[in-house]
Amino acid sequence: MADFEQMSLALQKGKAKDVTEMVQEAIDEGISAEEILNRGMMPGMSIIGEKFKNNEIYVPEVLIAARAMNMGAALLKPLLVDEGVKAKGKVVIGTVKGDLHDIGKNLVKMMMEGKGLEVIDLGTDVSPEQYVDAAKESGADIIACSALLTTTMTGMEKVVKAFDQAGLRESVKIMVGGAPVTQNFCDTIGADAYTADAASAADQAVAYCG
Ligand code: B1M
């Protein structure tokens, strides 16, 4: 039986090998990717966040936990492939300028790919101009922006304005998300959609491309 408590603890200690082994065992037991994420990995990352906030741990410990999280999450990717009808559409995704957090963005990407969408990943610290250039090059239908810092989420408004200025605002949907982002913020900056988690982001993207 999968021991989610042990998975969470291994993640907190940054034991990537143990995390990947436990994730694989859980997969082999037939547990869904969503359950593995929600019961094992996300709680571990939340505890890391609390300890980080309280100065009980520092950046290196957070980084090794983040690495373990990313490695475990990568194993879940094949499970996220939706067997249903494949959506057609292109998404340009990135974490906004000044922000280096990529775990949530990577999950959104995986879930969108699982739904059949083509995802162009610009990585982290992405400027408004980079989103616009990538949209022009790829003919993207959707721009997906992630932010984890209250100081960087304001960069999302710059992305919306950059698409306005480039005359492309009508040809793309701009989706926003990340822990500090809210529906109210989305409305204020004139983005098209806010979703709270990766699965809802993928569903919304499919709805836009349908
Ligand atoms: Co940073 N960090 N961090 N950090 N970090 C937070 C975000 C923080 C809340 C920690 C805390 O104080 N409790 C805090 C932000 C405070 C604030 O602004 N309100 C913080 C801080 C302050 C910082 C630094 C400034 C610390 C410093 O240097 N003094 C610094 C900033 C660096 C920078 O970006 N310029 C920093 C650095 C780092 C690390 C590099 C060490 C590391 C990132 C490693 C990496 O990502 N590769 C890190 C981490 C790991 C965290 C915490 C612990 C975990 C974040 C995470 O990955 N969560 C975080 C505390 C916390 O969140 N509890 C914290 C798991 C992930 C799956 O969730 O990304 O929210 P999340 O994604 C969710 C949803 O939000 C949603 O889907 C996902 C789930 O389904 N979602 C979307 C995300 N993007 C979406 C896009 C969408 C839709 C949904 O549509 C497009």
Coordinates of N, CA and C and ligand atoms in Angstrom, one line a residue:
M1 N 0.8 -1.2 0.0 CA 0.0 0.0 0.0 C 0.9 1.3 0.0
A2 N 0.5 2.2 -0.8 CA 1.3 3.4 -0.9 C 1.2 4.2 0.4
D3 N 2.4 4.6 0.9 CA 2.5 5.4 2.1 C 2.7 6.8 1.8
F4 N 1.7 7.6 1.7 CA 1.8 9.0 1.3 C 2.5 9.8 2.3
E5 N 2.5 9.5 3.6 CA 3.2 10.2 4.6 C 4.7 10.1 4.4
Q6 N 5.1 8.8 4.1 CA 6.6 8.6 3.8 C 7.0 9.3 2.5
M7 N 6.1 9.4 1.5 CA 6.4 10.1 0.2 C 6.6 11.6 0.5
S8 N 5.7 12.1 1.3 CA 5.8 13.5 1.7 C 7.1 13.8 2.5
L9 N 7.4 12.9 3.4 CA 8.7 13.1 4.2 C 9.9 13.0 3.3
A10 N 9.9 12.0 2.4 CA 11.1 11.9 1.5 C 11.2 13.1 0.6
L11 N 10.1 13.7 0.2 CA 10.1 14.9 -0.7 C 10.7 16.1 0.1
Q12 N 10.2 16.2 1.4 CA 10.7 17.3 2.2 C 12.2 17.2 2.4
K13 N 12.7 15.9 2.5 CA 14.2 15.7 2.7 C 14.9 15.8 1.4
G14 N 14.2 16.0 0.3 CA 14.8 16.1 -1.0 C 15.4 14.8 -1.5
K15 N 14.9 13.7 -1.0 CA 15.4 12.4 -1.4 C 14.7 11.9 -2.7
A16 N 15.3 12.5 -3.8 CA 14.6 12.3 -5.2 C 14.5 10.8 -5.5
K17 N 15.5 10.0 -5.2 CA 15.5 8.6 -5.6 C 14.3 7.9 -4.9
D18 N 14.2 8.2 -3.5 CA 13.1 7.6 -2.7 C 11.8 8.0 -3.3
V19 N 11.7 9.3 -3.6 CA 10.4 9.9 -4.0 C 10.0 9.2 -5.3
T20 N 10.9 9.1 -6.3 CA 10.6 8.5 -7.6 C 10.2 7.0 -7.4
E21 N 10.9 6.3 -6.5 CA 10.6 4.9 -6.2 C 9.2 4.8 -5.7
M22 N 8.9 5.6 -4.7 CA 7.5 5.6 -4.1 C 6.4 5.9 -5.0
V23 N 6.7 6.9 -5.9 CA 5.7 7.3 -6.9 C 5.5 6.1 -7.8
Q24 N 6.6 5.5 -8.3 CA 6.5 4.4 -9.2 C 5.7 3.2 -8.6
E25 N 5.9 3.0 -7.3 CA 5.2 1.9 -6.6 C 3.7 2.3 -6.5
A26 N 3.4 3.5 -6.3 CA 2.0 3.9 -6.2 C 1.3 3.8 -7.6
I27 N 2.1 4.2 -8.6 CA 1.6 4.0 -10.0 C 1.3 2.5 -10.2
D28 N 2.2 1.7 -9.9 CA 2.1 0.2 -10.1 C 0.9 -0.3 -9.3
E29 N 0.5 0.3 -8.2 CA -0.6 -0.2 -7.5 C -1.9 0.3 -8.1
G30 N -1.8 1.1 -9.1 CA -3.0 1.6 -9.8 C -3.6 2.9 -9.2
I31 N -2.8 3.6 -8.4 CA -3.3 4.8 -7.8 C -3.2 6.0 -8.9
S32 N -4.2 6.8 -8.9 CA -4.3 7.9 -9.9 C -3.2 8.9 -9.7
A33 N -2.8 9.6 -10.8 CA -1.8 10.6 -10.7 C -2.3 11.7 -9.8
E34 N -3.5 12.0 -9.9 CA -4.1 13.1 -9.1 C -4.0 12.8 -7.6
E35 N -4.3 11.5 -7.2 CA -4.2 11.2 -5.8 C -2.8 11.2 -5.3
I36 N -1.8 10.7 -6.2 CA -0.4 10.7 -5.8 C 0.0 12.2 -5.5
L37 N -0.4 13.1 -6.4 CA 0.0 14.5 -6.3 C -0.6 15.1 -5.0
N38 N -2.0 14.9 -4.9 CA -2.7 15.6 -3.8 C -2.5 15.0 -2.4
R39 N -2.2 13.7 -2.4 CA -2.0 13.1 -1.0 C -0.6 12.9 -0.6
G40 N 0.4 12.8 -1.6 CA 1.8 12.6 -1.2 C 2.7 13.8 -1.5
M41 N 2.6 14.3 -2.7 CA 3.7 15.3 -3.1 C 3.3 16.7 -2.7
M42 N 2.0 17.1 -2.9 CA 1.7 18.5 -2.6 C 1.7 18.8 -1.1
P43 N 1.3 17.9 -0.2 CA 1.4 18.2 1.2 C 2.9 18.3 1.6
G44 N 3.8 17.5 1.0 CA 5.2 17.7 1.3 C 5.7 19.1 0.9
M45 N 5.3 19.5 -0.2 CA 5.7 20.8 -0.7 C 5.1 22.0 0.2
S46 N 3.9 21.8 0.7 CA 3.3 22.8 1.5 C 4.1 22.9 2.8
I47 N 4.5 21.8 3.4 CA 5.3 21.9 4.6 C 6.6 22.6 4.4
I48 N 7.2 22.3 3.2 CA 8.5 23.0 2.8 C 8.2 24.5 2.8
G49 N 7.1 24.9 2.2 CA 6.7 26.3 2.1 C 6.6 26.9 3.4
E50 N 5.9 26.2 4.4 CA 5.7 26.8 5.7 C 7.1 27.0 6.4
K51 N 7.9 25.9 6.3 CA 9.2 26.0 7.0 C 10.1 27.1 6.4
F52 N 10.0 27.2 5.1 CA 10.8 28.3 4.4 C 10.3 29.7 4.9
K53 N 9.0 29.8 5.0 CA 8.5 31.1 5.4 C 8.9 31.4 6.9
N54 N 9.0 30.4 7.7 CA 9.4 30.6 9.1 C 10.9 30.6 9.3
N55 N 11.7 30.6 8.2 CA 13.1 30.5 8.3 C 13.7 29.3 9.0
E56 N 12.9 28.2 8.9 CA 13.4 27.0 9.5 C 14.3 26.2 8.5
I57 N 14.1 26.5 7.2 CA 15.0 26.0 6.2 C 15.3 27.1 5.2
Y58 N 16.2 26.9 4.3 CA 16.7 27.9 3.4 C 16.7 27.4 2.0
V59 N 17.0 28.3 1.1 CA 16.9 28.1 -0.4 C 17.5 26.7 -0.8
P60 N 18.7 26.3 -0.3 CA 19.2 25.0 -0.8 C 18.3 23.8 -0.5
E61 N 17.7 23.8 0.7 CA 16.8 22.7 1.1 C 15.5 22.8 0.2
V62 N 15.1 24.0 0.0 CA 13.8 24.1 -0.9 C 14.1 23.6 -2.3
L63 N 15.3 23.9 -2.8 CA 15.7 23.5 -4.1 C 15.8 22.0 -4.3
I64 N 16.4 21.4 -3.3 CA 16.5 19.9 -3.4 C 15.1 19.2 -3.3
A65 N 14.2 19.8 -2.5 CA 12.8 19.3 -2.4 C 12.1 19.5 -3.7
A66 N 12.4 20.7 -4.3 CA 11.7 21.0 -5.6 C 12.2 20.1 -6.7
R67 N 13.5 19.7 -6.6 CA 14.0 18.8 -7.6 C 13.3 17.4 -7.5
A68 N 13.2 17.0 -6.2 CA 12.5 15.7 -5.9 C 11.1 15.7 -6.5
M69 N 10.4 16.9 -6.2 CA 9.0 17.1 -6.7 C 8.9 17.0 -8.2
N70 N 9.9 17.7 -8.9 CA 9.8 17.7 -10.4 C 10.1 16.3 -10.9
M71 N 11.1 15.5 -10.3 CA 11.4 14.2 -10.8 C 10.2 13.2 -10.6
G72 N 9.5 13.3 -9.4 CA 8.4 12.5 -9.1 C 7.2 12.8 -10.1
A73 N 7.0 14.2 -10.3 CA 5.9 14.6 -11.2 C 6.2 14.1 -12.6
A74 N 7.4 14.1 -13.0 CA 7.7 13.6 -14.4 C 7.2 12.2 -14.7
L75 N 7.3 11.4 -13.6 CA 6.8 10.0 -13.7 C 5.3 9.9 -13.9
L76 N 4.6 11.0 -13.5 CA 3.2 10.9 -13.6 C 2.7 11.3 -15.0
K77 N 3.6 11.9 -15.8 CA 3.2 12.4 -17.1 C 2.4 11.5 -17.9
P78 N 2.9 10.2 -18.1 CA 2.2 9.3 -18.9 C 0.8 9.0 -18.4
L79 N 0.6 9.1 -17.1 CA -0.7 8.9 -16.5 C -1.7 10.0 -16.8
L80 N -1.2 11.1 -17.1 CA -2.1 12.3 -17.3 C -2.6 12.3 -18.8
V81 N -2.1 11.4 -19.6 CA -2.6 11.4 -21.0 C -4.0 10.9 -21.0
D82 N -4.8 11.8 -21.5 CA -6.3 11.6 -21.6 C -6.5 10.7 -22.8
E83 N -7.3 9.6 -22.5 CA -7.6 8.6 -23.6 C -8.7 9.1 -24.5
G84 N -9.4 10.2 -24.1 CA -10.5 10.7 -24.8 C -10.1 11.4 -26.1
V85 N -11.0 12.1 -26.7 CA -10.7 12.9 -27.9 C -9.6 13.9 -27.7
K86 N -8.7 13.9 -28.6 CA -7.5 14.8 -28.4 C -7.9 16.2 -28.9
A87 N -7.6 17.2 -28.0 CA -7.9 18.6 -28.4 C -6.8 19.0 -29.4
K88 N -7.1 20.0 -30.2 CA -6.1 20.5 -31.1 C -5.9 22.0 -30.7
G89 N -4.7 22.4 -30.5 CA -4.5 23.8 -30.2 C -3.0 24.0 -29.7
K90 N -2.6 25.3 -29.8 CA -1.2 25.5 -29.3 C -1.2 26.5 -28.2
V91 N -0.4 26.2 -27.2 CA -0.3 27.0 -26.0 C 1.1 27.4 -25.8
V92 N 1.4 28.7 -25.5 CA 2.7 29.2 -25.1 C 2.6 29.4 -23.6
I93 N 3.5 28.7 -22.9 CA 3.5 28.8 -21.4 C 4.8 29.3 -20.9
G94 N 4.7 30.0 -19.7 CA 5.9 30.4 -19.1 C 5.6 31.0 -17.7
T95 N 6.7 31.1 -16.9 CA 6.5 31.8 -15.6 C 7.0 33.2 -15.9
V96 N 6.3 34.2 -15.3 CA 6.5 35.6 -15.7 C 7.9 36.1 -15.3
K97 N 8.2 37.3 -15.8 CA 9.5 37.9 -15.6 C 9.8 38.1 -14.1
G98 N 11.0 37.7 -13.7 CA 11.5 37.9 -12.4 C 11.2 36.7 -11.5
D99 N 10.4 35.8 -12.0 CA 10.0 34.6 -11.2 C 10.6 33.3 -11.7
L100 N 11.2 32.6 -10.7 CA 11.9 31.4 -11.1 C 11.2 30.1 -10.7
H101 N 10.0 30.2 -10.1 CA 9.2 29.1 -9.7 C 8.6 28.3 -10.9
D102 N 8.9 27.0 -11.0 CA 8.4 26.4 -12.2 C 7.7 25.1 -12.0
I103 N 7.5 24.7 -10.7 CA 6.9 23.4 -10.5 C 5.4 23.4 -10.9
G104 N 4.7 24.4 -10.5 CA 3.3 24.5 -10.9 C 3.1 24.7 -12.4
K105 N 4.0 25.5 -13.0 CA 3.9 25.7 -14.4 C 4.1 24.4 -15.2
N106 N 5.1 23.6 -14.7 CA 5.4 22.3 -15.3 C 4.2 21.3 -15.2
L107 N 3.5 21.4 -14.1 CA 2.3 20.6 -13.9 C 1.2 21.0 -14.9
V108 N 1.0 22.3 -15.0 CA 0.0 22.8 -16.0 C 0.4 22.3 -17.4
K109 N 1.6 22.4 -17.7 CA 2.1 22.0 -19.1 C 1.8 20.5 -19.3
M110 N 2.2 19.7 -18.3 CA 1.9 18.2 -18.4 C 0.5 17.9 -18.6
M111 N -0.4 18.6 -17.8 CA -1.8 18.3 -18.0 C -2.4 18.7 -19.3
M112 N -1.9 19.9 -19.8 CA -2.3 20.3 -21.1 C -1.9 19.4 -22.2
E113 N -0.6 18.9 -22.1 CA -0.1 17.9 -23.1 C -0.9 16.7 -23.0
G114 N -1.3 16.3 -21.8 CA -2.1 15.1 -21.6 C -3.4 15.2 -22.3
K115 N -3.9 16.4 -22.5 CA -5.2 16.6 -23.2 C -5.0 16.7 -24.7
G116 N -3.8 16.6 -25.2 CA -3.5 16.6 -26.6 C -3.1 18.0 -27.1
L117 N -3.0 19.0 -26.3 CA -2.5 20.3 -26.8 C -1.0 20.3 -27.0
E118 N -0.6 21.1 -28.0 CA 0.8 21.3 -28.2 C 1.3 22.5 -27.3
V119 N 2.3 22.3 -26.4 CA 2.7 23.3 -25.5 C 4.1 23.7 -25.7
I120 N 4.3 25.0 -26.0 CA 5.6 25.6 -26.2 C 6.0 26.2 -24.8
D121 N 7.1 25.7 -24.2 CA 7.4 26.1 -22.9 C 8.6 27.1 -22.9
L122 N 8.3 28.3 -22.5 CA 9.4 29.3 -22.5 C 10.2 29.3 -21.2
G123 N 9.9 28.5 -20.3 CA 10.6 28.4 -19.0 C 10.2 29.4 -18.0
T124 N 11.2 29.9 -17.3 CA 10.9 30.9 -16.2 C 11.5 32.2 -16.6
D125 N 11.1 33.3 -15.8 CA 11.6 34.6 -16.1 C 11.4 35.1 -17.5
V126 N 10.1 35.0 -17.9 CA 9.8 35.2 -19.3 C 9.2 36.7 -19.4
S127 N 9.8 37.5 -20.3 CA 9.4 38.8 -20.5 C 8.1 38.9 -21.4
P128 N 7.4 40.0 -21.3 CA 6.2 40.1 -22.2 C 6.6 40.0 -23.6
E129 N 7.7 40.5 -24.0 CA 8.2 40.5 -25.4 C 8.4 39.0 -25.9
Q130 N 8.9 38.2 -24.9 CA 9.2 36.8 -25.3 C 7.8 36.1 -25.6
Y131 N 6.8 36.4 -24.8 CA 5.5 35.7 -25.0 C 5.0 36.2 -26.4
V132 N 5.1 37.5 -26.7 CA 4.6 38.0 -28.0 C 5.4 37.3 -29.1
D133 N 6.7 37.3 -29.0 CA 7.5 36.7 -30.1 C 7.1 35.3 -30.3
A134 N 7.0 34.5 -29.2 CA 6.7 33.1 -29.3 C 5.3 32.9 -30.0
A135 N 4.3 33.8 -29.6 CA 3.0 33.7 -30.1 C 3.0 33.9 -31.6
K136 N 3.8 34.9 -32.1 CA 3.9 35.3 -33.5 C 4.5 34.1 -34.3
E137 N 5.6 33.6 -33.7 CA 6.3 32.5 -34.4 C 5.4 31.2 -34.5
S138 N 4.7 30.9 -33.4 CA 4.0 29.6 -33.4 C 2.5 29.7 -33.8
G139 N 2.0 30.9 -33.8 CA 0.5 31.0 -34.1 C -0.3 30.5 -33.0
A140 N 0.2 30.7 -31.7 CA -0.5 30.1 -30.5 C -1.9 30.6 -30.4
D141 N -2.8 29.7 -29.8 CA -4.1 30.1 -29.5 C -4.2 30.6 -28.1
I142 N -3.3 30.2 -27.2 CA -3.4 30.5 -25.8 C -2.0 30.9 -25.2
I143 N -2.1 31.9 -24.4 CA -0.8 32.3 -23.6 C -1.1 32.0 -22.2
A144 N -0.3 31.1 -21.6 CA -0.5 30.7 -20.2 C 0.6 31.3 -19.3
C145 N 0.2 32.1 -18.3 CA 1.2 32.7 -17.5 C 1.1 32.3 -16.1
S146 N 2.2 31.9 -15.5 CA 2.2 31.4 -14.1 C 3.1 32.4 -13.3
A147 N 2.7 32.7 -12.0 CA 3.5 33.5 -11.1 C 3.3 33.0 -9.7
L148 N 4.3 33.0 -8.9 CA 4.2 32.5 -7.5 C 4.5 33.6 -6.5
L149 N 4.9 34.8 -7.0 CA 5.3 35.9 -6.1 C 4.3 37.0 -6.3
T150 N 4.0 37.7 -5.2 CA 3.1 38.8 -5.3 C 3.8 40.0 -6.0
T151 N 5.1 39.9 -6.0 CA 5.9 41.0 -6.7 C 6.0 40.8 -8.2
T152 N 5.8 39.5 -8.6 CA 6.0 39.3 -10.1 C 4.6 39.1 -10.8
M153 N 3.5 38.8 -10.0 CA 2.2 38.6 -10.7 C 1.8 39.9 -11.4
T154 N 2.3 41.0 -11.0 CA 2.0 42.3 -11.7 C 2.5 42.2 -13.2
G155 N 3.5 41.4 -13.4 CA 4.0 41.2 -14.8 C 3.0 40.7 -15.7
M156 N 2.0 40.1 -15.2 CA 0.9 39.5 -16.1 C 0.2 40.6 -16.8
E157 N 0.0 41.7 -16.1 CA -0.7 42.9 -16.7 C 0.1 43.4 -17.9
K158 N 1.5 43.4 -17.7 CA 2.4 43.8 -18.8 C 2.2 42.9 -20.0
V159 N 2.0 41.6 -19.7 CA 1.8 40.6 -20.9 C 0.6 41.0 -21.6
V160 N -0.5 41.2 -20.9 CA -1.8 41.6 -21.6 C -1.6 42.8 -22.4
K161 N -0.9 43.9 -21.8 CA -0.7 45.1 -22.6 C 0.2 44.9 -23.8
A162 N 1.2 44.0 -23.7 CA 2.1 43.8 -24.8 C 1.4 43.2 -26.0
F163 N 0.4 42.3 -25.7 CA -0.4 41.7 -26.7 C -1.3 42.7 -27.4
D164 N -1.8 43.6 -26.5 CA -2.6 44.7 -27.0 C -1.8 45.6 -28.0
Q165 N -0.6 45.9 -27.6 CA 0.2 46.8 -28.4 C 0.7 46.1 -29.7
A166 N 0.8 44.8 -29.6 CA 1.3 44.1 -30.8 C 0.1 43.8 -31.8
G167 N -1.1 44.2 -31.4 CA -2.3 44.0 -32.2 C -2.7 42.6 -32.2
L168 N -2.3 41.8 -31.2 CA -2.6 40.4 -31.2 C -3.6 40.0 -30.1
R169 N -4.1 41.0 -29.4 CA -5.0 40.6 -28.2 C -6.2 39.8 -28.6
E170 N -6.8 40.1 -29.8 CA -8.0 39.4 -30.2 C -7.7 38.0 -30.7
S171 N -6.5 37.7 -31.0 CA -6.2 36.4 -31.6 C -5.7 35.4 -30.6
V172 N -5.5 35.8 -29.3 CA -5.1 34.8 -28.3 C -6.0 34.9 -27.1
K173 N -6.1 33.9 -26.3 CA -6.7 33.9 -25.0 C -5.5 33.9 -24.0
I174 N -5.6 34.8 -23.0 CA -4.5 34.8 -22.0 C -5.1 34.2 -20.7
M175 N -4.4 33.2 -20.3 CA -4.8 32.5 -19.0 C -3.7 32.8 -18.0
V176 N -4.2 33.0 -16.7 CA -3.2 33.3 -15.6 C -3.5 32.3 -14.5
G177 N -2.5 32.1 -13.7 CA -2.6 31.2 -12.5 C -1.3 31.3 -11.6
G178 N -1.4 30.6 -10.5 CA -0.3 30.6 -9.5 C -0.9 31.0 -8.2
A179 N -0.2 30.5 -7.1 CA -0.7 30.7 -5.8 C -1.3 32.1 -5.4
P180 N -0.6 33.2 -5.8 CA -1.1 34.5 -5.3 C -2.2 35.1 -6.3
V181 N -2.4 34.5 -7.4 CA -3.3 35.0 -8.4 C -4.8 34.6 -8.1
T182 N -5.7 35.6 -8.3 CA -7.1 35.4 -8.0 C -8.0 35.7 -9.3
Q183 N -9.2 35.4 -9.2 CA -10.2 35.7 -10.3 C -10.3 37.3 -10.4
N184 N -10.3 37.9 -9.2 CA -10.4 39.4 -9.2 C -9.2 40.0 -9.9
F185 N -8.0 39.5 -9.6 CA -6.8 40.0 -10.2 C -6.9 39.8 -11.7
C186 N -7.3 38.6 -12.1 CA -7.5 38.3 -13.6 C -8.4 39.3 -14.2
D187 N -9.5 39.6 -13.6 CA -10.5 40.6 -14.2 C -9.9 42.0 -14.3
T188 N -9.2 42.3 -13.2 CA -8.6 43.7 -13.1 C -7.6 43.9 -14.2
I189 N -6.8 42.9 -14.6 CA -5.7 43.1 -15.6 C -6.2 42.8 -17.0
G190 N -7.4 42.4 -17.1 CA -8.0 42.1 -18.5 C -7.5 40.8 -19.1
A191 N -7.1 39.9 -18.3 CA -6.8 38.5 -18.8 C -8.1 37.8 -19.1
D192 N -8.0 36.7 -19.8 CA -9.3 36.0 -20.2 C -9.7 35.0 -19.1
A193 N -8.8 34.3 -18.5 CA -9.2 33.2 -17.6 C -8.2 33.0 -16.4
Y194 N -8.8 32.8 -15.2 CA -8.0 32.4 -14.1 C -8.4 31.0 -13.7
T195 N -7.5 30.1 -13.5 CA -7.9 28.8 -12.9 C -6.9 28.5 -11.7
A196 N -7.5 27.8 -10.7 CA -6.8 27.6 -9.5 C -5.8 26.5 -9.5
D197 N -6.0 25.5 -10.4 CA -5.0 24.4 -10.4 C -4.8 23.9 -11.8
A198 N -3.8 23.0 -11.9 CA -3.3 22.6 -13.2 C -4.4 21.8 -14.0
A199 N -5.2 21.0 -13.3 CA -6.3 20.3 -14.1 C -7.3 21.2 -14.6
S200 N -7.7 22.2 -13.8 CA -8.7 23.2 -14.4 C -8.1 24.0 -15.5
A201 N -6.8 24.3 -15.4 CA -6.2 25.1 -16.5 C -6.2 24.3 -17.8
A202 N -6.0 23.0 -17.7 CA -6.0 22.2 -18.9 C -7.4 22.1 -19.5
D203 N -8.4 22.0 -18.6 CA -9.8 21.9 -19.0 C -10.2 23.2 -19.7
Q204 N -9.8 24.3 -19.1 CA -10.1 25.6 -19.7 C -9.5 25.8 -21.1
A205 N -8.2 25.4 -21.2 CA -7.5 25.5 -22.4 C -8.2 24.7 -23.5
V206 N -8.6 23.5 -23.2 CA -9.3 22.6 -24.1 C -10.6 23.3 -24.6
A207 N -11.3 23.9 -23.6 CA -12.6 24.6 -23.9 C -12.3 25.7 -24.9
Y208 N -11.2 26.4 -24.8 CA -10.9 27.5 -25.7 C -10.6 27.0 -27.1
C209 N -10.0 25.8 -27.1 CA -9.5 25.3 -28.4 C -10.6 24.4 -29.1
G210 N -11.7 24.1 -28.4 CA -12.7 23.2 -28.9 C -13.5 23.8 -30.0
Ligands
B1M1 CO1 9.8 30.5 -3.3 N1 8.4 31.4 -2.5 N2 10.9 32.0 -3.3 N3 11.1 29.2 -4.0 N4 8.6 29.0 -2.9 C1 7.1 30.8 -2.3 C2 6.2 31.0 -3.5 C3 6.6 31.5 -0.9 C4 5.0 31.5 -0.8 C5 7.3 30.8 0.3 C6 6.8 31.4 1.6 O1 7.3 32.5 2.0 N5 6.0 30.7 2.3 C7 7.2 32.9 -1.1 C8 6.3 33.9 -1.9 C9 5.7 35.0 -1.0 C10 4.9 35.9 -1.8 O2 5.2 36.5 -2.8 N6 3.6 36.0 -1.3 C11 8.5 32.6 -1.8 C12 9.6 33.5 -1.9 C13 9.5 34.7 -1.0 C14 10.7 33.2 -2.6 C15 12.0 34.0 -2.7 C16 11.8 35.5 -2.9 C17 12.9 33.7 -1.5 C18 14.2 34.4 -1.4 O3 15.0 34.3 -2.2 N7 14.3 35.2 -0.4 C19 12.7 33.4 -4.0 C20 12.3 34.1 -5.3 C21 13.1 33.6 -6.5 C22 12.4 34.1 -7.7 O4 11.5 33.5 -8.3 N8 12.9 35.2 -8.3 C23 12.2 32.0 -4.0 C24 12.8 30.9 -4.4 C25 12.4 29.6 -4.4 C26 13.2 28.4 -4.9 C27 14.1 28.7 -6.1 C28 14.1 28.0 -3.8 C29 12.1 27.3 -5.1 C30 11.6 27.2 -6.5 C31 12.1 26.0 -7.3 C32 11.4 25.7 -8.5 O5 10.2 26.1 -8.7 N9 12.1 25.0 -9.4 C33 10.9 27.9 -4.2 C34 9.8 27.1 -3.8 C35 9.8 25.6 -4.2 C36 8.7 27.7 -3.1 C37 7.5 26.9 -2.4 C38 8.1 26.3 -1.2 C39 6.8 25.9 -3.2 C40 6.2 26.4 -4.6 C41 5.7 25.2 -5.3 O6 6.4 24.7 -6.2 N10 4.5 24.7 -4.9 C42 6.6 28.2 -2.2 C43 5.7 28.0 -0.9 C44 4.4 27.3 -1.2 O7 3.8 27.4 -2.3 N11 3.8 26.7 -0.2 C45 7.4 29.3 -2.3 C46 4.0 23.5 -5.5 C47 3.3 23.8 -6.9 C48 2.7 22.6 -7.5 O8 2.2 24.7 -6.6 O9 3.2 26.5 -8.1 O10 1.2 27.0 -6.6 P1 2.0 26.1 -7.4 O11 1.1 25.6 -8.6 C49 -0.3 25.2 -8.4 C50 -1.3 26.3 -8.6 O12 -0.8 27.6 -8.2 C51 -1.6 26.2 -10.1 O13 -1.4 24.8 -10.4 C52 -0.6 24.2 -9.5 C53 -1.3 23.0 -8.8 O14 -2.2 22.3 -9.6 N12 -0.9 27.0 -11.0 C54 -1.5 27.5 -12.2 C55 0.4 27.4 -11.1 N13 0.6 28.1 -12.3 C56 -0.6 28.1 -12.9 C57 -0.9 28.7 -14.2 C58 -2.2 28.6 -14.6 C59 -3.2 27.9 -13.8 C60 -2.8 27.4 -12.6 O15 -2.7 29.1 -15.7 C61 -1.8 29.6 -16.7

